[in-house]
C-alpha cells in the first residue's frame, strides 16, 4: 500500500478530512476485531505484515465501460485514451491503496511515446504490470486475418504475424518497465474434424517457443487457458493441464495464468491453484467472478467463498515455498453496468479481504484436525475465518497508507465522473468488451 505520488488526481486534504470524520468508528471497530482475533490466538501483527504489501494490477480495459456482443452502454466521462485510463487508475489507487499497477493491452492501448508514458505513470504513483498481446481480433490494414487462429493457425504466414506481434508487445513492454507478457489466444474450432487437435497444439508450441526466445532476462510469459469462447467446440489452450504442459515444455520463464472465469461450472479452481503452485508453475491470476460463462463480473460478487478458498490455497503454497512463490495478481473484469472506478475499488477490497481471511485461518488447529481425519473440525476452522469481518483491518491499513476510510462514498462525494463527463469525449455505443 504505496505513499503519496507527485501528481495526485484528488486533493489529498479531502481524504484527510474524510478520514477524520471516520477515525473514531474505525478505531473502535479495529479494537473490537483485534480483541476477538487475539482471543482466537491470531497474531494480528503477523497478519498485517503479510497484508500490507499485498497489491493488484488493474486492467486498462476495465477502466472503460465494458460490454457484450449484444451491446455496450458507455457512462459519460469514462476514459477512452490511455492517459484518461491512467488518471482513473490513479484515483482507484489514491482512494483504495491496493492497485499500484496497470496491465496494458496492445493494440487497444495506443502508446505513442513509451518513455513519456513511463514518466507519466510514475508521476501518478503507478507502474505497469504484465502487458497483454491480442491476436484474437484483426486490426485495420493487417496482412493476414486471425479468422482461423493465430499462434496455432495452419497458415505459417499467420503464425509468423502473430509471433511478431507478441515480440512487439515484449519490446514495448520493456520500454514501459513491464516484466511479463500475458498470452491469451482464442484459437480453436467450432466443428468436430475442423482441426487436428494434436497438430493445432504443436503449431502453438512452435510459435510459443519463438516468443519465449525473445523474452528478456527477468521476464515471465503467462499462458492463460480458457475452456471456450470464441471457439465453441475445442480451444487450443483450453484447460490448466494443457497450459501446464505448454509452460513446462517452454521453460522456467513460462508460467500458467488462472483467470477465474475460464473454467466450466463446478470446476474446483482452488485445487487447480494448489496443483500449479505445488509444481512451481502458478504465474498469476485474472480475478473476476462468473455465474455461467466467462462473465467477467466483479471479483467475489457471485462466489466469494470460492475466492476465499483460492487464497487459502495461495497461503498454503506460500507456506510450502516461502520466498519462491510470487504470483502476479491482476484484475480482469468487464464493467457493463457500474462505474468502473467503483467496481475496481469494491473488487480490490474484496480480493484483499479474501487474502486477509485466509491469513487468519488457524493453521495449527487445521493441521491437527486433518491429522485425525476430523472432517467437521477442519471444515469449521476454515469457515470461522471465512465468516470473520476483516473490514476494520483493511480500513486501518488503507487509511494508514493514505487511502480513504470509505473509498466509494468519498469518490461519489468528490464528483470525479461528473467532472470528467464535462471534459472527456464520449465513447460511442457499440458492442464487445471494449
Ligand atoms: C479472455 C481474457 C484475456 C484478455 C481478455 C480481455 O477472455 O480473459 O485475459 O485478453 O479477456
Ligand atoms: Mn483474462
Short mmCIF file of C-alpha atoms and ligand atoms in Angstrom, two decimals:
data_model
loop_
_atom_site.label_atom_id
_atom_site.label_comp_id
_atom_site.label_asym_id
_atom_site.label_seq_id
_atom_site.Cartn_x
_atom_site.Cartn_y
_atom_site.Cartn_z
CA UNK A 1 0.00 0.00 0.00
CA UNK A 2 2.08 2.94 -1.51
CA UNK A 3 2.51 6.62 -0.17
CA UNK A 4 1.56 9.95 -1.95
CA UNK A 5 2.90 10.43 -5.57
CA UNK A 6 3.84 13.80 -7.11
CA UNK A 7 0.61 14.30 -9.07
CA UNK A 8 -2.40 13.04 -7.16
CA UNK A 9 -5.63 13.21 -9.20
CA UNK A 10 -7.60 14.00 -6.00
CA UNK A 11 -6.67 16.76 -3.48
CA UNK A 12 -5.08 14.78 -0.55
CA UNK A 13 -6.64 17.06 2.09
CA UNK A 14 -10.11 15.89 1.04
CA UNK A 15 -9.11 12.33 2.01
CA UNK A 16 -7.59 13.52 5.31
CA UNK A 17 -10.79 15.41 6.22
CA UNK A 18 -12.94 12.41 5.25
CA UNK A 19 -10.82 10.10 7.42
CA UNK A 20 -11.02 12.43 10.40
CA UNK A 21 -14.82 12.07 10.32
CA UNK A 22 -14.44 8.27 10.32
CA UNK A 23 -11.44 7.85 12.66
CA UNK A 24 -13.41 7.17 15.88
CA UNK A 25 -15.54 4.41 14.31
CA UNK A 26 -12.50 2.92 12.51
CA UNK A 27 -10.57 2.70 15.79
CA UNK A 28 -13.49 1.18 17.68
CA UNK A 29 -14.16 -1.46 15.02
CA UNK A 30 -10.45 -2.27 14.72
CA UNK A 31 -10.06 -2.62 18.52
CA UNK A 32 -13.09 -4.96 18.63
CA UNK A 33 -11.71 -7.10 15.78
CA UNK A 34 -8.18 -7.25 17.21
CA UNK A 35 -9.56 -8.29 20.63
CA UNK A 36 -11.65 -11.06 19.01
CA UNK A 37 -8.70 -12.27 16.91
CA UNK A 38 -6.28 -12.15 19.88
CA UNK A 39 -8.74 -14.33 21.85
CA UNK A 40 -8.54 -16.80 18.91
CA UNK A 41 -4.75 -16.75 19.13
CA UNK A 42 -4.35 -14.95 15.80
CA UNK A 43 -1.06 -12.99 15.61
CA UNK A 44 -2.54 -9.76 14.17
CA UNK A 45 0.86 -8.10 13.69
CA UNK A 46 1.99 -11.03 11.53
CA UNK A 47 -1.24 -10.84 9.51
CA UNK A 48 -0.80 -7.10 8.94
CA UNK A 49 2.86 -7.64 7.96
CA UNK A 50 1.70 -10.06 5.26
CA UNK A 51 -1.27 -7.97 4.17
CA UNK A 52 0.47 -4.57 3.95
CA UNK A 53 2.48 -5.30 0.75
CA UNK A 54 -0.45 -7.07 -0.95
CA UNK A 55 -1.31 -5.38 -4.24
CA UNK A 56 -3.10 -5.92 -7.51
CA UNK A 57 -2.85 -4.70 -11.09
CA UNK A 58 -5.77 -3.00 -12.80
CA UNK A 59 -6.76 -3.97 -16.37
CA UNK A 60 -6.51 -0.88 -18.61
CA UNK A 61 -9.51 -2.28 -20.50
CA UNK A 62 -11.52 -2.43 -17.26
CA UNK A 63 -11.30 1.33 -16.67
CA UNK A 64 -13.73 2.00 -19.52
CA UNK A 65 -17.29 0.68 -19.78
CA UNK A 66 -17.33 -2.95 -20.97
CA UNK A 67 -20.00 -4.72 -22.95
CA UNK A 68 -21.13 -7.92 -24.51
CA UNK A 69 -21.68 -8.96 -28.13
CA UNK A 70 -25.19 -7.66 -27.74
CA UNK A 71 -24.29 -4.15 -26.72
CA UNK A 72 -22.26 -1.66 -24.70
CA UNK A 73 -23.76 1.29 -22.80
CA UNK A 74 -20.96 3.76 -22.02
CA UNK A 75 -21.23 6.06 -18.98
CA UNK A 76 -20.43 9.72 -19.71
CA UNK A 77 -16.92 10.61 -18.55
CA UNK A 78 -15.44 7.13 -18.81
CA UNK A 79 -11.93 7.14 -20.27
CA UNK A 80 -11.16 6.43 -23.92
CA UNK A 81 -7.44 7.31 -24.13
CA UNK A 82 -4.54 5.67 -22.25
CA UNK A 83 -3.93 8.96 -20.43
CA UNK A 84 -7.53 9.16 -19.19
CA UNK A 85 -7.37 5.48 -18.15
CA UNK A 86 -4.19 6.09 -16.13
CA UNK A 87 -5.77 9.12 -14.43
CA UNK A 88 -8.74 6.95 -13.37
CA UNK A 89 -6.37 4.17 -12.26
CA UNK A 90 -4.61 6.75 -10.07
CA UNK A 91 -7.98 7.64 -8.47
CA UNK A 92 -8.54 3.95 -7.64
CA UNK A 93 -5.04 3.78 -6.14
CA UNK A 94 -5.28 7.06 -4.23
CA UNK A 95 -8.58 6.05 -2.55
CA UNK A 96 -8.06 2.29 -2.20
CA UNK A 97 -4.28 1.87 -1.93
CA UNK A 98 -4.37 -1.69 -3.32
CA UNK A 99 -3.76 -1.22 -7.04
CA UNK A 100 -0.40 0.48 -7.82
CA UNK A 101 -0.01 -1.17 -11.22
CA UNK A 102 -1.84 -1.19 -14.57
CA UNK A 103 -1.82 -4.03 -17.10
CA UNK A 104 -1.91 -2.74 -20.70
CA UNK A 105 -3.43 -4.46 -23.73
CA UNK A 106 -1.97 -3.93 -27.21
CA UNK A 107 -3.11 -2.54 -29.56
CA UNK A 108 -6.15 -1.46 -27.53
CA UNK A 109 -3.77 0.86 -25.60
CA UNK A 110 -2.07 3.04 -28.22
CA UNK A 111 1.31 4.14 -26.85
CA UNK A 112 2.75 7.00 -28.90
CA UNK A 113 5.74 7.75 -26.63
CA UNK A 114 6.62 4.92 -24.21
CA UNK A 115 9.31 6.94 -22.42
CA UNK A 116 6.89 9.79 -21.73
CA UNK A 117 4.18 7.32 -20.70
CA UNK A 118 6.55 5.63 -18.27
CA UNK A 119 7.23 9.04 -16.67
CA UNK A 120 3.51 9.84 -16.66
CA UNK A 121 2.60 6.59 -14.87
CA UNK A 122 5.43 7.13 -12.38
CA UNK A 123 4.21 10.65 -11.59
CA UNK A 124 0.78 9.18 -10.87
CA UNK A 125 2.36 6.81 -8.32
CA UNK A 126 1.67 3.81 -10.55
CA UNK A 127 3.65 1.29 -12.60
CA UNK A 128 2.97 -1.17 -15.41
CA UNK A 129 2.34 -4.86 -14.79
CA UNK A 130 2.18 -7.62 -17.43
CA UNK A 131 1.39 -6.49 -20.98
CA UNK A 132 -1.22 -8.40 -23.00
CA UNK A 133 -0.97 -9.28 -26.67
CA UNK A 134 -4.04 -9.51 -28.91
CA UNK A 135 -4.22 -11.99 -31.76
CA UNK A 136 -7.94 -12.63 -31.26
CA UNK A 137 -9.04 -9.61 -33.36
CA UNK A 138 -7.98 -8.34 -36.79
CA UNK A 139 -6.60 -4.80 -36.88
CA UNK A 140 -7.19 -2.39 -39.81
CA UNK A 141 -4.56 -2.95 -42.52
CA UNK A 142 -3.44 -6.26 -41.05
CA UNK A 143 -1.84 -8.52 -43.70
CA UNK A 144 -3.25 -11.85 -42.52
CA UNK A 145 -6.56 -12.50 -40.71
CA UNK A 146 -6.80 -14.39 -37.42
CA UNK A 147 -10.13 -15.80 -38.60
CA UNK A 148 -8.77 -19.34 -38.37
CA UNK A 149 -6.46 -18.83 -35.44
CA UNK A 150 -3.22 -17.11 -34.70
CA UNK A 151 -0.27 -18.83 -32.96
CA UNK A 152 -1.77 -22.23 -33.87
CA UNK A 153 -3.05 -21.29 -37.32
CA UNK A 154 -2.47 -23.71 -40.22
CA UNK A 155 -1.00 -20.82 -42.25
CA UNK A 156 2.69 -20.20 -41.46
CA UNK A 157 2.29 -16.52 -42.51
CA UNK A 158 -0.48 -16.06 -39.96
CA UNK A 159 1.59 -17.74 -37.21
CA UNK A 160 4.61 -15.62 -38.10
CA UNK A 161 2.48 -12.44 -37.95
CA UNK A 162 1.14 -13.45 -34.52
CA UNK A 163 4.62 -14.25 -33.21
CA UNK A 164 5.88 -10.87 -34.46
CA UNK A 165 3.02 -9.08 -32.67
CA UNK A 166 3.85 -10.79 -29.38
CA UNK A 167 7.52 -9.85 -29.74
CA UNK A 168 6.49 -6.25 -30.47
CA UNK A 169 4.48 -6.32 -27.22
CA UNK A 170 7.57 -7.51 -25.32
CA UNK A 171 9.75 -4.77 -26.83
CA UNK A 172 7.15 -2.08 -25.98
CA UNK A 173 6.73 -3.58 -22.51
CA UNK A 174 10.48 -3.35 -21.95
CA UNK A 175 10.30 0.42 -22.61
CA UNK A 176 7.50 0.66 -20.03
CA UNK A 177 9.35 -1.32 -17.33
CA UNK A 178 6.89 -4.18 -17.55
CA UNK A 179 8.29 -7.60 -16.64
CA UNK A 180 5.82 -10.03 -18.18
CA UNK A 181 3.77 -10.88 -21.26
CA UNK A 182 0.34 -12.48 -20.95
CA UNK A 183 -0.59 -14.58 -23.96
CA UNK A 184 -4.27 -15.48 -24.26
CA UNK A 185 -5.37 -16.76 -27.67
CA UNK A 186 -8.92 -17.54 -28.76
CA UNK A 187 -7.60 -20.19 -31.17
CA UNK A 188 -9.79 -23.28 -31.53
CA UNK A 189 -12.55 -24.81 -33.63
CA UNK A 190 -16.34 -24.78 -33.86
CA UNK A 191 -16.83 -28.12 -35.54
CA UNK A 192 -15.51 -31.65 -34.81
CA UNK A 193 -12.97 -32.51 -37.50
CA UNK A 194 -12.27 -28.86 -38.31
CA UNK A 195 -8.78 -29.05 -36.76
CA UNK A 196 -6.29 -31.77 -35.88
CA UNK A 197 -6.42 -31.29 -32.10
CA UNK A 198 -2.84 -32.60 -31.82
CA UNK A 199 -1.34 -30.60 -34.70
CA UNK A 200 -3.02 -27.40 -33.51
CA UNK A 201 -1.19 -27.65 -30.16
CA UNK A 202 2.11 -28.49 -31.89
CA UNK A 203 1.79 -25.41 -34.09
CA UNK A 204 1.03 -23.33 -30.98
CA UNK A 205 4.11 -24.71 -29.17
CA UNK A 206 6.31 -23.97 -32.18
CA UNK A 207 5.08 -20.35 -32.20
CA UNK A 208 5.28 -20.01 -28.41
CA UNK A 209 8.92 -21.16 -28.46
CA UNK A 210 9.75 -18.25 -30.80
CA UNK A 211 8.04 -15.78 -28.42
CA UNK A 212 9.75 -17.40 -25.42
CA UNK A 213 13.16 -17.00 -27.09
CA UNK A 214 12.53 -13.22 -27.31
CA UNK A 215 11.90 -12.81 -23.55
CA UNK A 216 14.50 -10.57 -21.85
CA UNK A 217 16.15 -11.73 -18.61
CA UNK A 218 13.89 -11.32 -15.62
CA UNK A 219 10.76 -11.52 -17.75
CA UNK A 220 7.94 -14.07 -17.47
CA UNK A 221 5.47 -15.35 -20.07
CA UNK A 222 1.99 -16.08 -18.70
CA UNK A 223 -0.08 -18.66 -20.59
CA UNK A 224 -3.79 -18.04 -19.99
CA UNK A 225 -6.11 -21.01 -20.55
CA UNK A 226 -9.85 -20.78 -21.22
CA UNK A 227 -12.33 -23.61 -21.79
CA UNK A 228 -14.40 -21.93 -24.55
CA UNK A 229 -15.26 -18.65 -26.42
CA UNK A 230 -14.67 -17.52 -29.02
CA UNK A 231 -14.23 -21.17 -30.06
CA UNK A 232 -17.27 -23.24 -29.27
CA UNK A 233 -16.09 -26.85 -29.92
CA UNK A 234 -12.37 -27.07 -28.93
CA UNK A 235 -9.96 -24.42 -27.61
CA UNK A 236 -6.22 -24.99 -28.19
CA UNK A 237 -5.22 -23.82 -24.67
CA UNK A 238 -8.49 -24.97 -23.13
CA UNK A 239 -7.52 -26.04 -19.62
CA UNK A 240 -4.88 -25.84 -16.91
CA UNK A 241 -3.40 -29.19 -17.90
CA UNK A 242 -2.62 -28.05 -21.43
CA UNK A 243 -1.34 -24.73 -20.08
CA UNK A 244 0.91 -26.60 -17.61
CA UNK A 245 2.27 -28.91 -20.33
CA UNK A 246 2.95 -25.94 -22.60
CA UNK A 247 4.64 -23.90 -19.84
CA UNK A 248 6.74 -26.91 -18.81
CA UNK A 249 7.87 -27.59 -22.38
CA UNK A 250 8.79 -23.91 -22.91
CA UNK A 251 10.97 -23.35 -19.86
CA UNK A 252 11.32 -21.68 -16.44
CA UNK A 253 10.15 -18.23 -17.63
CA UNK A 254 6.81 -19.65 -18.77
CA UNK A 255 4.06 -20.00 -16.18
CA UNK A 256 0.30 -20.52 -16.08
CA UNK A 257 -2.19 -17.68 -15.51
CA UNK A 258 -5.52 -18.59 -13.90
CA UNK A 259 -8.45 -16.40 -14.99
CA UNK A 260 -11.22 -17.42 -12.56
CA UNK A 261 -13.88 -17.10 -15.29
CA UNK A 262 -12.20 -19.50 -17.69
CA UNK A 263 -13.45 -22.76 -16.18
CA UNK A 264 -16.54 -24.87 -16.69
CA UNK A 265 -19.18 -24.57 -13.99
CA UNK A 266 -18.39 -26.79 -10.99
CA UNK A 267 -14.64 -26.76 -11.64
CA UNK A 268 -12.64 -26.85 -8.38
CA UNK A 269 -10.46 -23.84 -9.17
CA UNK A 270 -8.75 -23.79 -5.76
CA UNK A 271 -7.45 -27.31 -6.48
CA UNK A 272 -6.02 -26.10 -9.81
CA UNK A 273 -4.27 -23.35 -7.83
CA UNK A 274 -2.90 -25.95 -5.39
CA UNK A 275 -1.60 -28.12 -8.26
CA UNK A 276 0.04 -25.30 -10.24
CA UNK A 277 1.51 -23.89 -7.01
CA UNK A 278 2.85 -27.31 -5.98
CA UNK A 279 4.69 -27.69 -9.32
CA UNK A 280 6.02 -24.11 -9.41
CA UNK A 281 4.02 -23.07 -12.48
CA UNK A 282 1.49 -20.68 -10.92
CA UNK A 283 2.38 -17.40 -12.64
CA UNK A 284 -0.63 -15.27 -11.83
CA UNK A 285 -4.31 -14.53 -11.75
CA UNK A 286 -7.03 -12.64 -13.51
CA UNK A 287 -9.52 -12.09 -10.73
CA UNK A 288 -13.21 -11.74 -11.58
CA UNK A 289 -16.36 -13.77 -10.99
CA UNK A 290 -18.94 -15.58 -13.07
CA UNK A 291 -22.20 -17.48 -12.69
CA UNK A 292 -22.46 -19.07 -16.10
CA UNK A 293 -19.61 -18.48 -18.64
CA UNK A 294 -16.72 -16.04 -18.83
CA UNK A 295 -18.97 -13.33 -17.40
CA UNK A 296 -16.11 -11.08 -16.15
CA UNK A 297 -18.22 -9.91 -13.22
CA UNK A 298 -16.73 -8.20 -10.16
CA UNK A 299 -14.48 -10.49 -8.10
CA UNK A 300 -16.38 -12.16 -5.27
CA UNK A 301 -19.72 -10.79 -6.50
CA UNK A 302 -21.18 -14.26 -7.16
CA UNK A 303 -18.98 -16.75 -5.30
CA UNK A 304 -16.95 -15.00 -2.56
CA UNK A 305 -16.38 -18.35 -0.82
CA UNK A 306 -14.50 -19.69 -3.87
CA UNK A 307 -12.30 -16.58 -3.83
CA UNK A 308 -11.53 -17.26 -0.14
CA UNK A 309 -10.71 -20.91 -0.90
CA UNK A 310 -8.37 -19.82 -3.73
CA UNK A 311 -6.48 -17.56 -1.29
CA UNK A 312 -6.48 -20.32 1.31
CA UNK A 313 -4.55 -22.46 -1.21
CA UNK A 314 -2.29 -19.49 -2.04
CA UNK A 315 -1.39 -19.13 1.65
CA UNK A 316 -0.64 -22.87 1.85
CA UNK A 317 1.52 -22.63 -1.32
CA UNK A 318 3.32 -19.63 0.19
CA UNK A 319 3.97 -21.57 3.44
CA UNK A 320 5.22 -24.57 1.42
CA UNK A 321 7.62 -22.48 -0.71
CA UNK A 322 8.47 -19.30 1.24
CA UNK A 323 10.35 -16.74 -0.85
CA UNK A 324 9.95 -18.51 -4.22
CA UNK A 325 6.23 -18.03 -4.58
CA UNK A 326 5.41 -14.82 -6.44
CA UNK A 327 2.20 -14.97 -8.48
CA UNK A 328 1.10 -11.80 -10.33
CA UNK A 329 -2.25 -10.65 -9.01
CA UNK A 330 -4.33 -8.84 -11.65
CA UNK A 331 -7.99 -7.98 -12.06
CA UNK A 332 -9.73 -8.76 -15.37
CA UNK A 333 -13.33 -7.59 -15.35
CA UNK A 334 -15.84 -6.03 -17.73
CA UNK A 335 -17.88 -3.29 -16.11
CA UNK A 336 -21.05 -3.28 -18.20
CA UNK A 337 -23.43 -1.57 -15.77
CA UNK A 338 -21.35 0.02 -12.98
CA UNK A 339 -18.92 2.93 -12.79
CA UNK A 340 -15.60 1.15 -13.44
CA UNK A 341 -13.86 3.04 -10.62
CA UNK A 342 -16.48 1.92 -8.08
CA UNK A 343 -16.31 -1.69 -9.28
CA UNK A 344 -12.49 -1.71 -9.13
CA UNK A 345 -12.45 -0.16 -5.63
CA UNK A 346 -15.02 -2.73 -4.48
CA UNK A 347 -13.29 -5.69 -6.16
CA UNK A 348 -9.80 -4.79 -4.93
CA UNK A 349 -11.09 -4.64 -1.34
CA UNK A 350 -12.98 -7.92 -1.80
CA UNK A 351 -9.84 -9.65 -3.09
CA UNK A 352 -7.67 -8.25 -0.26
CA UNK A 353 -10.42 -9.36 2.14
CA UNK A 354 -10.22 -12.93 0.82
CA UNK A 355 -6.46 -12.89 1.41
CA UNK A 356 -6.91 -11.43 4.93
CA UNK A 357 -9.41 -14.16 5.83
CA UNK A 358 -7.01 -16.82 4.51
CA UNK A 359 -4.25 -15.31 6.68
CA UNK A 360 -6.31 -15.63 9.88
CA UNK A 361 -7.02 -19.34 9.37
CA UNK A 362 -5.76 -21.23 12.44
CA UNK A 363 -3.26 -23.40 10.51
CA UNK A 364 -2.14 -25.33 13.62
CA UNK A 365 -5.70 -26.34 14.53
CA UNK A 366 -6.39 -27.18 10.88
CA UNK A 367 -3.33 -29.47 10.71
CA UNK A 368 -4.39 -31.14 13.96
CA UNK A 369 -7.93 -31.86 12.77
CA UNK A 370 -6.61 -33.08 9.39
CA UNK A 371 -4.13 -35.38 11.13
CA UNK A 372 -7.05 -37.05 12.92
CA UNK A 373 -9.45 -37.05 9.94
CA UNK A 374 -11.70 -34.77 11.98
CA UNK A 375 -13.76 -33.60 9.00
CA UNK A 376 -16.07 -31.18 10.77
CA UNK A 377 -13.23 -29.83 12.89
CA UNK A 378 -11.15 -29.00 9.81
CA UNK A 379 -14.12 -27.52 7.91
CA UNK A 380 -15.12 -25.29 10.84
CA UNK A 381 -11.59 -23.85 11.08
CA UNK A 382 -11.88 -22.53 7.51
CA UNK A 383 -15.50 -21.47 7.95
CA UNK A 384 -14.67 -19.44 11.06
CA UNK A 385 -12.02 -17.47 9.19
CA UNK A 386 -14.35 -17.01 6.21
CA UNK A 387 -17.12 -15.63 8.43
CA UNK A 388 -14.80 -13.05 10.03
CA UNK A 389 -15.46 -9.44 9.02
CA UNK A 390 -11.93 -8.22 8.22
CA UNK A 391 -13.20 -4.82 7.01
CA UNK A 392 -11.80 -2.91 10.03
CA UNK A 393 -8.35 -4.43 9.40
CA UNK A 394 -8.37 -3.47 5.70
CA UNK A 395 -9.65 0.02 6.52
CA UNK A 396 -6.90 0.57 9.10
CA UNK A 397 -4.18 -0.44 6.63
CA UNK A 398 -5.78 1.60 3.83
CA UNK A 399 -6.09 4.78 5.92
CA UNK A 400 -2.59 4.16 7.29
CA UNK A 401 -1.32 4.18 3.70
CA UNK A 402 -3.13 7.46 2.91
CA UNK A 403 -6.29 5.96 1.44
CA UNK A 404 -9.91 6.74 2.28
CA UNK A 405 -11.88 5.22 5.14
CA UNK A 406 -14.86 4.71 2.77
CA UNK A 407 -13.41 4.96 -0.76
CA UNK A 408 -16.63 4.65 -2.79
CA UNK A 409 -18.54 7.14 -0.59
CA UNK A 410 -15.74 9.72 -0.93
CA UNK A 411 -15.38 9.01 -4.67
CA UNK A 412 -19.08 9.80 -5.13
CA UNK A 413 -18.83 12.87 -2.92
CA UNK A 414 -15.91 14.25 -4.96
CA UNK A 415 -17.87 14.01 -8.25
CA UNK A 416 -14.91 12.81 -10.35
CA UNK A 417 -17.09 11.14 -13.04
CA UNK A 418 -19.39 14.13 -13.47
CA UNK A 419 -16.37 16.42 -13.81
CA UNK A 420 -14.81 14.10 -16.40
CA UNK A 421 -18.09 13.90 -18.31
CA UNK A 422 -17.72 17.62 -18.99
CA UNK A 423 -14.16 17.36 -20.34
CA UNK A 424 -13.86 13.92 -21.94
CA UNK A 425 -15.15 12.99 -25.40
CA UNK A 426 -17.99 10.49 -25.15
CA UNK A 427 -17.18 6.91 -26.15
CA UNK A 428 -19.86 5.82 -28.62
CA UNK A 429 -22.30 2.97 -28.02
CA UNK A 430 -21.31 -0.28 -29.67
CA UNK A 431 -20.75 -3.90 -28.68
CA UNK A 432 -17.94 -6.05 -27.35
CA UNK A 433 -15.70 -5.93 -24.29
CA UNK A 434 -14.09 -2.51 -25.10
C1 LIG B 1 -10.02 -13.54 -22.43
C2 LIG B 1 -9.44 -12.57 -21.41
C3 LIG B 1 -7.97 -12.27 -21.62
C4 LIG B 1 -7.92 -10.86 -22.15
C5 LIG B 1 -9.30 -10.55 -22.47
C6 LIG B 1 -9.63 -9.11 -22.31
O1 LIG B 1 -11.33 -13.87 -22.07
O2 LIG B 1 -9.70 -13.02 -20.12
O3 LIG B 1 -7.28 -12.20 -20.41
O4 LIG B 1 -7.02 -10.68 -23.12
O5 LIG B 1 -10.07 -11.32 -21.59
MN1 LIG B 2 -8.25 -12.82 -18.54
#
